[in-house]
Amino acid sequence: MKGLPEDEVPPLSRTMKERGHMILPLAFILYMLVAGYTPLFSAMAGLVAIIVVSSLRSTTRMSLKDAKGALEAGAKSSASVAVSCAIVGFIVGAVGMTGLGQVIAMNIMHLSGGMLWASLLLCMVASIVLGMGLPSTACYIVVATIAAPALQGMGGLPWRPTSSPSTTAPFLGLSPPLRLPVSPPQDSRGGRPSKVALMGLFLASSGLILPFFFVYNPVLLLVDFSWLKFLEVFAVAAMGILLLSCAFIGTGLSDMTWWERVLFLVSGVVMVYPKGTGFKVAIVTVAVTASLHWLLTVRRRSLQLS
């Protein structure tokens, strides 16, 4: 899939001027969730906010025809989610009634040997296995039922897992590359399902490290929040995700060699826990690697031009 041609891409300033105010309903929904309101109430309040905010400008004001089309599209898109949630209800009920969730949580705590990082890895494996073939919403519900108690017992969640939707389980939906999640893009654009799935997993691989950032840096989820600490951790996390993305994709300013990718990968992983000597070494490694990568990029481009 390709984006718009460069000459058809609207300027960001014009887009923000005409439709930038539509970001407000999304921010409002996030605020409602973080404040502890239920998802149902937050969603209804968000719908009202969309109607109110969209009516502020003529470019986004909805007519009766637009409202009818939005209701129709919403009903169609919610059908798949409703079916998934209904099916997952059986799974959650079976897990709860048979005690399977507690058994898995106890085994995770036992096999990890009291080490938080090991329990996180086991939770990741459990979320991948349990999420096989499930959409993200269904995978989230199943994993939250099993992984959250284990992390809570290990002290990996300094909050109640059910306190709010935004702080339930760090592993929200690490689904493996199977047929069901990739069927819409594969059917619309053609190609082999396995190839589409593996490419999707490859492009999103850096997201596998996000739950570790959340557990080791709960301030990202507004737990024990302070602006100074949040901005510091956010900057480190953004740098870590950027490094991991470059390492997995193999491209930064230009195509990277294998040793550049290894250095970026190691540095990105160390960014998960920005404390101690390892973090200082990672900062130095990042600076040196980024400088070498920039110099190599300049050299490669000069050779191409010559």
mmCIF file of C-alpha atoms in Angstrom:
data_model
loop_
_atom_site.group_PDB
_atom_site.id
_atom_site.type_symbol
_atom_site.label_atom_id
_atom_site.label_comp_id
_atom_site.label_asym_id
_atom_site.label_seq_id
_atom_site.Cartn_x
_atom_site.Cartn_y
_atom_site.Cartn_z
ATOM 1 C CA MET A 1 0.000 0.000 0.000
ATOM 2 C CA LYS A 2 1.265 3.446 -0.941
ATOM 3 C CA GLY A 3 0.485 6.923 0.302
ATOM 4 C CA LEU A 4 -0.610 9.949 -1.679
ATOM 5 C CA PRO A 5 1.723 11.388 -4.312
ATOM 6 C CA GLU A 6 3.848 14.192 -2.916
ATOM 7 C CA ASP A 7 2.056 16.856 -4.929
ATOM 8 C CA GLU A 8 -1.329 15.753 -3.498
ATOM 9 C CA VAL A 9 -0.302 15.716 0.181
ATOM 10 C CA PRO A 10 -1.989 18.676 1.921
ATOM 11 C CA PRO A 11 0.257 20.952 3.994
ATOM 12 C CA LEU A 12 0.289 20.131 7.698
ATOM 13 C CA SER A 13 -0.424 23.739 8.642
ATOM 14 C CA ARG A 14 -3.562 23.845 6.498
ATOM 15 C CA THR A 15 -4.738 20.460 7.769
ATOM 16 C CA MET A 16 -4.299 21.497 11.402
ATOM 17 C CA LYS A 17 -6.020 24.800 10.739
ATOM 18 C CA GLU A 18 -9.050 23.169 9.130
ATOM 19 C CA ARG A 19 -9.314 19.924 11.126
ATOM 20 C CA GLY A 20 -6.843 20.168 14.002
ATOM 21 C CA HIS A 21 -9.631 20.773 16.499
ATOM 22 C CA MET A 22 -10.841 17.189 15.953
ATOM 23 C CA ILE A 23 -7.953 16.019 18.146
ATOM 24 C CA LEU A 24 -9.822 17.400 21.167
ATOM 25 C CA PRO A 25 -12.427 14.577 21.405
ATOM 26 C CA LEU A 26 -9.653 11.965 21.401
ATOM 27 C CA ALA A 27 -7.811 13.820 24.165
ATOM 28 C CA PHE A 28 -11.089 14.069 26.070
ATOM 29 C CA ILE A 29 -11.682 10.295 25.854
ATOM 30 C CA LEU A 30 -8.153 9.596 27.104
ATOM 31 C CA TYR A 31 -8.712 11.976 30.000
ATOM 32 C CA MET A 32 -11.977 10.258 30.933
ATOM 33 C CA LEU A 33 -10.297 6.832 30.953
ATOM 34 C CA VAL A 34 -7.324 8.001 33.004
ATOM 35 C CA ALA A 35 -9.676 9.753 35.428
ATOM 36 C CA GLY A 36 -11.280 6.381 36.186
ATOM 37 C CA TYR A 37 -14.573 6.584 34.290
ATOM 38 C CA THR A 38 -15.892 3.384 32.724
ATOM 39 C CA PRO A 39 -15.144 2.704 29.040
ATOM 40 C CA LEU A 40 -18.872 2.830 28.209
ATOM 41 C CA PHE A 41 -19.360 6.237 29.812
ATOM 42 C CA SER A 42 -16.122 7.548 28.268
ATOM 43 C CA ALA A 43 -17.169 6.365 24.812
ATOM 44 C CA MET A 44 -20.603 8.005 25.079
ATOM 45 C CA ALA A 45 -19.052 11.229 26.342
ATOM 46 C CA GLY A 46 -16.555 11.056 23.471
ATOM 47 C CA LEU A 47 -19.374 10.720 20.909
ATOM 48 C CA VAL A 48 -21.053 13.808 22.319
ATOM 49 C CA ALA A 49 -17.710 15.643 22.266
ATOM 50 C CA ILE A 50 -17.211 14.724 18.595
ATOM 51 C CA ILE A 51 -20.598 16.140 17.643
ATOM 52 C CA VAL A 52 -20.016 19.337 19.606
ATOM 53 C CA VAL A 53 -16.437 19.929 18.451
ATOM 54 C CA SER A 54 -17.148 19.066 14.795
ATOM 55 C CA SER A 55 -19.905 21.691 14.705
ATOM 56 C CA LEU A 56 -17.432 24.460 15.573
ATOM 57 C CA ARG A 57 -16.194 24.740 11.962
ATOM 58 C CA SER A 58 -17.993 24.445 8.662
ATOM 59 C CA THR A 59 -15.330 22.093 7.251
ATOM 60 C CA THR A 60 -16.179 19.382 9.806
ATOM 61 C CA ARG A 61 -19.827 20.169 10.655
ATOM 62 C CA MET A 62 -22.011 17.080 10.179
ATOM 63 C CA SER A 63 -25.253 17.165 8.249
ATOM 64 C CA LEU A 64 -28.128 14.750 8.834
ATOM 65 C CA LYS A 65 -26.844 12.656 5.936
ATOM 66 C CA ASP A 66 -23.360 12.552 7.455
ATOM 67 C CA ALA A 67 -24.792 11.554 10.844
ATOM 68 C CA LYS A 68 -26.811 8.761 9.254
ATOM 69 C CA GLY A 69 -23.727 7.482 7.415
ATOM 70 C CA ALA A 70 -21.664 7.611 10.620
ATOM 71 C CA LEU A 71 -24.283 5.614 12.541
ATOM 72 C CA GLU A 72 -24.436 3.026 9.770
ATOM 73 C CA ALA A 73 -20.652 2.683 9.586
ATOM 74 C CA GLY A 74 -20.433 2.449 13.379
ATOM 75 C CA ALA A 75 -23.008 -0.337 13.507
ATOM 76 C CA LYS A 76 -21.174 -2.326 10.831
ATOM 77 C CA SER A 77 -17.745 -1.922 12.464
ATOM 78 C CA SER A 78 -19.045 -2.779 15.943
ATOM 79 C CA ALA A 79 -20.535 -6.083 14.762
ATOM 80 C CA SER A 80 -17.132 -7.775 14.497
ATOM 81 C CA VAL A 81 -16.093 -6.470 17.925
ATOM 82 C CA ALA A 82 -19.356 -7.641 19.486
ATOM 83 C CA VAL A 83 -18.939 -11.147 18.075
ATOM 84 C CA SER A 84 -15.323 -11.299 19.273
ATOM 85 C CA CYS A 85 -16.263 -10.164 22.772
ATOM 86 C CA ALA A 86 -19.110 -12.697 22.920
ATOM 87 C CA ILE A 87 -16.766 -15.542 21.972
ATOM 88 C CA VAL A 88 -14.089 -14.342 24.361
ATOM 89 C CA GLY A 89 -16.718 -14.346 27.104
ATOM 90 C CA PHE A 90 -16.786 -18.139 26.878
ATOM 91 C CA ILE A 91 -12.999 -18.265 27.121
ATOM 92 C CA VAL A 92 -12.863 -15.915 30.109
ATOM 93 C CA GLY A 93 -15.662 -17.845 31.820
ATOM 94 C CA ALA A 94 -13.904 -21.162 31.273
ATOM 95 C CA VAL A 95 -10.609 -19.742 32.527
ATOM 96 C CA GLY A 96 -12.256 -18.355 35.641
ATOM 97 C CA MET A 97 -14.434 -21.362 36.514
ATOM 98 C CA THR A 98 -11.707 -23.965 36.003
ATOM 99 C CA GLY A 99 -8.994 -21.966 37.783
ATOM 100 C CA LEU A 100 -6.758 -22.108 34.711
ATOM 101 C CA GLY A 101 -5.917 -18.420 35.032
ATOM 102 C CA GLN A 102 -4.700 -18.799 38.593
ATOM 103 C CA VAL A 103 -2.664 -21.881 37.656
ATOM 104 C CA ILE A 104 -0.944 -20.068 34.787
ATOM 105 C CA ALA A 105 -0.277 -17.039 37.015
ATOM 106 C CA MET A 106 1.214 -19.252 39.755
ATOM 107 C CA ASN A 107 3.401 -21.094 37.230
ATOM 108 C CA ILE A 108 4.655 -17.803 35.807
ATOM 109 C CA MET A 109 5.598 -16.630 39.296
ATOM 110 C CA HIS A 110 7.256 -19.987 40.085
ATOM 111 C CA LEU A 111 9.207 -20.369 36.838
ATOM 112 C CA SER A 112 10.434 -16.770 36.909
ATOM 113 C CA GLY A 113 12.252 -17.445 40.191
ATOM 114 C CA GLY A 114 11.198 -14.106 41.629
ATOM 115 C CA MET A 115 12.810 -12.120 38.779
ATOM 116 C CA LEU A 116 10.511 -9.498 37.314
ATOM 117 C CA TRP A 117 12.137 -9.454 33.877
ATOM 118 C CA ALA A 118 11.712 -13.239 33.607
ATOM 119 C CA SER A 119 8.033 -13.018 34.544
ATOM 120 C CA LEU A 120 7.563 -10.333 31.891
ATOM 121 C CA LEU A 121 9.094 -12.604 29.256
ATOM 122 C CA LEU A 122 6.814 -15.470 30.339
ATOM 123 C CA CYS A 123 3.789 -13.169 30.239
ATOM 124 C CA MET A 124 4.799 -12.141 26.724
ATOM 125 C CA VAL A 125 4.970 -15.792 25.651
ATOM 126 C CA ALA A 126 1.590 -16.463 27.285
ATOM 127 C CA SER A 127 0.002 -13.482 25.552
ATOM 128 C CA ILE A 128 1.350 -14.601 22.181
ATOM 129 C CA VAL A 129 0.102 -18.179 22.635
ATOM 130 C CA LEU A 130 -3.284 -17.207 24.068
ATOM 131 C CA GLY A 131 -3.746 -14.548 21.410
ATOM 132 C CA MET A 132 -3.265 -16.891 18.470
ATOM 133 C CA GLY A 133 -5.791 -15.976 15.834
ATOM 134 C CA LEU A 134 -7.598 -13.475 18.058
ATOM 135 C CA PRO A 135 -8.094 -9.794 17.208
ATOM 136 C CA SER A 136 -6.388 -7.295 19.500
ATOM 137 C CA THR A 137 -9.540 -6.624 21.549
ATOM 138 C CA ALA A 138 -10.148 -10.293 22.282
ATOM 139 C CA CYS A 139 -6.461 -10.913 22.986
ATOM 140 C CA TYR A 140 -6.461 -8.008 25.439
ATOM 141 C CA ILE A 141 -9.348 -9.461 27.453
ATOM 142 C CA VAL A 142 -7.823 -12.945 27.656
ATOM 143 C CA VAL A 143 -4.353 -11.721 28.600
ATOM 144 C CA ALA A 144 -5.694 -9.269 31.178
ATOM 145 C CA THR A 145 -7.442 -12.184 32.875
ATOM 146 C CA ILE A 146 -4.272 -14.265 33.170
ATOM 147 C CA ALA A 147 -1.139 -12.107 32.951
ATOM 148 C CA ALA A 148 -2.246 -9.229 35.170
ATOM 149 C CA PRO A 149 -2.571 -11.332 38.370
ATOM 150 C CA ALA A 150 0.909 -12.770 37.817
ATOM 151 C CA LEU A 151 2.463 -9.334 37.373
ATOM 152 C CA GLN A 152 0.526 -8.007 40.342
ATOM 153 C CA GLY A 153 1.898 -10.840 42.480
ATOM 154 C CA MET A 154 5.437 -10.099 41.304
ATOM 155 C CA GLY A 155 5.098 -6.425 42.147
ATOM 156 C CA GLY A 156 5.330 -5.523 38.450
ATOM 157 C CA LEU A 157 2.115 -3.531 38.589
ATOM 158 C CA PRO A 158 2.197 -0.865 41.305
ATOM 159 C CA TRP A 159 -1.522 -0.270 40.655
ATOM 160 C CA ARG A 160 -4.687 -2.329 40.767
ATOM 161 C CA PRO A 161 -5.070 -4.168 37.423
ATOM 162 C CA THR A 162 -8.750 -3.229 37.225
ATOM 163 C CA SER A 163 -8.392 0.363 38.374
ATOM 164 C CA SER A 164 -8.836 1.779 34.885
ATOM 165 C CA PRO A 165 -8.674 0.545 31.289
ATOM 166 C CA SER A 166 -5.440 2.409 30.625
ATOM 167 C CA THR A 167 -3.579 0.556 33.376
ATOM 168 C CA THR A 168 -4.939 -2.975 33.135
ATOM 169 C CA ALA A 169 -2.274 -5.283 31.692
ATOM 170 C CA PRO A 170 0.910 -4.088 30.001
ATOM 171 C CA PHE A 171 0.740 -6.764 27.307
ATOM 172 C CA LEU A 172 -2.339 -5.477 25.538
ATOM 173 C CA GLY A 173 -2.313 -7.623 22.431
ATOM 174 C CA LEU A 174 0.916 -9.255 21.344
ATOM 175 C CA SER A 175 -0.665 -11.478 18.711
ATOM 176 C CA PRO A 176 1.427 -13.810 16.561
ATOM 177 C CA PRO A 177 1.424 -13.495 12.763
ATOM 178 C CA LEU A 178 -1.552 -15.696 11.941
ATOM 179 C CA ARG A 179 -4.198 -15.603 9.223
ATOM 180 C CA LEU A 180 -7.091 -13.897 11.022
ATOM 181 C CA PRO A 181 -5.474 -10.548 11.957
ATOM 182 C CA VAL A 182 -3.981 -10.057 8.483
ATOM 183 C CA SER A 183 -6.979 -11.101 6.390
ATOM 184 C CA PRO A 184 -8.339 -7.568 5.745
ATOM 185 C CA PRO A 185 -5.111 -6.092 4.285
ATOM 186 C CA GLN A 186 -4.286 -9.329 2.463
ATOM 187 C CA ASP A 187 -7.724 -9.607 0.908
ATOM 188 C CA SER A 188 -7.772 -5.943 -0.128
ATOM 189 C CA ARG A 189 -4.288 -5.847 -1.664
ATOM 190 C CA GLY A 190 -3.558 -9.462 -2.573
ATOM 191 C CA GLY A 191 -0.418 -11.426 -1.776
ATOM 192 C CA ARG A 192 0.370 -14.442 0.360
ATOM 193 C CA PRO A 193 -1.068 -14.337 3.915
ATOM 194 C CA SER A 194 2.156 -15.623 5.486
ATOM 195 C CA LYS A 195 4.216 -12.935 3.761
ATOM 196 C CA VAL A 196 1.823 -10.163 4.806
ATOM 197 C CA ALA A 197 1.736 -11.465 8.408
ATOM 198 C CA LEU A 198 5.507 -11.740 8.743
ATOM 199 C CA MET A 199 6.026 -8.284 7.272
ATOM 200 C CA GLY A 200 3.475 -6.842 9.689
ATOM 201 C CA LEU A 201 5.213 -8.509 12.637
ATOM 202 C CA PHE A 202 8.562 -7.297 11.346
ATOM 203 C CA LEU A 203 7.410 -3.691 11.066
ATOM 204 C CA ALA A 204 5.810 -3.750 14.529
ATOM 205 C CA SER A 205 8.579 -5.657 16.326
ATOM 206 C CA SER A 206 9.714 -2.618 18.285
ATOM 207 C CA GLY A 207 6.276 -2.540 19.916
ATOM 208 C CA LEU A 208 7.085 -5.797 21.691
ATOM 209 C CA ILE A 209 9.316 -3.829 24.071
ATOM 210 C CA LEU A 210 6.618 -1.304 25.061
ATOM 211 C CA PRO A 211 5.160 -3.373 27.938
ATOM 212 C CA PHE A 212 8.605 -3.510 29.530
ATOM 213 C CA PHE A 213 8.796 0.290 29.380
ATOM 214 C CA PHE A 214 5.410 0.524 31.122
ATOM 215 C CA VAL A 215 6.327 -1.845 33.948
ATOM 216 C CA TYR A 216 9.759 -0.409 34.700
ATOM 217 C CA ASN A 217 8.590 3.180 34.162
ATOM 218 C CA PRO A 218 4.976 3.381 35.438
ATOM 219 C CA VAL A 219 5.085 7.169 35.202
ATOM 220 C CA LEU A 220 4.339 6.642 31.470
ATOM 221 C CA LEU A 221 0.900 5.443 32.614
ATOM 222 C CA LEU A 222 0.559 8.503 34.870
ATOM 223 C CA VAL A 223 1.344 6.514 38.040
ATOM 224 C CA ASP A 224 3.194 8.655 40.636
ATOM 225 C CA PHE A 225 3.124 11.355 37.990
ATOM 226 C CA SER A 226 5.341 14.427 37.869
ATOM 227 C CA TRP A 227 6.049 16.445 34.739
ATOM 228 C CA LEU A 228 9.830 16.413 35.126
ATOM 229 C CA LYS A 229 10.007 12.658 35.646
ATOM 230 C CA PHE A 230 7.460 11.997 32.895
ATOM 231 C CA LEU A 231 9.286 14.083 30.278
ATOM 232 C CA GLU A 232 12.605 12.452 31.189
ATOM 233 C CA VAL A 233 11.260 8.909 30.935
ATOM 234 C CA PHE A 234 9.244 9.745 27.809
ATOM 235 C CA ALA A 235 12.337 11.042 26.035
ATOM 236 C CA VAL A 236 14.311 7.919 26.969
ATOM 237 C CA ALA A 237 11.460 5.615 25.892
ATOM 238 C CA ALA A 238 11.063 7.429 22.567
ATOM 239 C CA MET A 239 14.797 7.084 21.964
ATOM 240 C CA GLY A 240 14.635 3.376 22.826
ATOM 241 C CA ILE A 241 11.741 2.733 20.435
ATOM 242 C CA LEU A 242 13.537 4.658 17.678
ATOM 243 C CA LEU A 243 16.704 2.618 18.192
ATOM 244 C CA LEU A 244 14.818 -0.663 18.194
ATOM 245 C CA SER A 245 12.835 0.294 15.092
ATOM 246 C CA CYS A 246 16.035 1.133 13.216
ATOM 247 C CA ALA A 247 17.589 -2.139 14.392
ATOM 248 C CA PHE A 248 14.639 -4.314 13.350
ATOM 249 C CA ILE A 249 13.989 -2.593 10.013
ATOM 250 C CA GLY A 250 17.692 -2.167 9.230
ATOM 251 C CA THR A 251 17.332 1.399 8.017
ATOM 252 C CA GLY A 252 18.149 4.712 9.643
ATOM 253 C CA LEU A 253 19.445 7.591 7.579
ATOM 254 C CA SER A 254 20.450 4.847 5.140
ATOM 255 C CA ASP A 255 20.666 1.047 5.062
ATOM 256 C CA MET A 256 22.525 -0.216 8.114
ATOM 257 C CA THR A 257 25.224 -2.871 8.399
ATOM 258 C CA TRP A 258 24.761 -5.836 10.739
ATOM 259 C CA TRP A 259 27.033 -4.411 13.432
ATOM 260 C CA GLU A 260 25.120 -1.105 13.392
ATOM 261 C CA ARG A 261 21.872 -2.996 13.885
ATOM 262 C CA VAL A 262 23.327 -4.998 16.789
ATOM 263 C CA LEU A 263 24.563 -1.853 18.557
ATOM 264 C CA PHE A 264 21.232 -0.099 18.042
ATOM 265 C CA LEU A 265 19.366 -3.186 19.314
ATOM 266 C CA VAL A 266 21.441 -3.508 22.488
ATOM 267 C CA SER A 267 21.219 0.213 23.203
ATOM 268 C CA GLY A 268 17.447 0.206 22.694
ATOM 269 C CA VAL A 269 16.965 -2.685 25.126
ATOM 270 C CA VAL A 270 19.087 -0.959 27.800
ATOM 271 C CA MET A 271 16.822 2.096 27.501
ATOM 272 C CA VAL A 272 14.024 0.068 29.098
ATOM 273 C CA TYR A 273 15.585 0.570 32.534
ATOM 274 C CA PRO A 274 17.276 3.989 32.416
ATOM 275 C CA LYS A 275 19.335 3.597 35.583
ATOM 276 C CA GLY A 276 22.786 2.453 36.608
ATOM 277 C CA THR A 277 26.041 2.073 34.746
ATOM 278 C CA GLY A 278 24.450 0.161 31.870
ATOM 279 C CA PHE A 279 22.346 3.171 30.949
ATOM 280 C CA LYS A 280 25.382 5.474 30.877
ATOM 281 C CA VAL A 281 27.209 2.973 28.669
ATOM 282 C CA ALA A 282 24.157 2.820 26.402
ATOM 283 C CA ILE A 283 24.100 6.610 26.008
ATOM 284 C CA VAL A 284 27.757 6.612 24.995
ATOM 285 C CA THR A 285 27.156 3.680 22.640
ATOM 286 C CA VAL A 286 24.191 5.438 21.051
ATOM 287 C CA ALA A 287 26.194 8.630 20.520
ATOM 288 C CA VAL A 288 29.116 6.773 18.952
ATOM 289 C CA THR A 289 26.902 4.497 16.834
ATOM 290 C CA ALA A 290 24.721 7.368 15.634
ATOM 291 C CA SER A 291 27.808 9.391 14.709
ATOM 292 C CA LEU A 292 29.341 6.478 12.808
ATOM 293 C CA HIS A 293 26.034 5.817 11.063
ATOM 294 C CA TRP A 294 25.786 9.471 10.014
ATOM 295 C CA LEU A 295 29.351 9.458 8.684
ATOM 296 C CA LEU A 296 28.748 6.224 6.776
ATOM 297 C CA THR A 297 25.531 7.658 5.342
ATOM 298 C CA VAL A 298 27.341 10.754 4.102
ATOM 299 C CA ARG A 299 30.018 8.540 2.552
ATOM 300 C CA ARG A 300 27.469 6.256 0.872
ATOM 301 C CA ARG A 301 25.572 9.175 -0.617
ATOM 302 C CA SER A 302 28.776 10.782 -1.883
ATOM 303 C CA LEU A 303 29.730 7.500 -3.585
ATOM 304 C CA GLN A 304 26.278 7.264 -5.170
ATOM 305 C CA LEU A 305 26.546 10.817 -6.516
ATOM 306 C CA SER A 306 30.006 10.177 -7.899
#
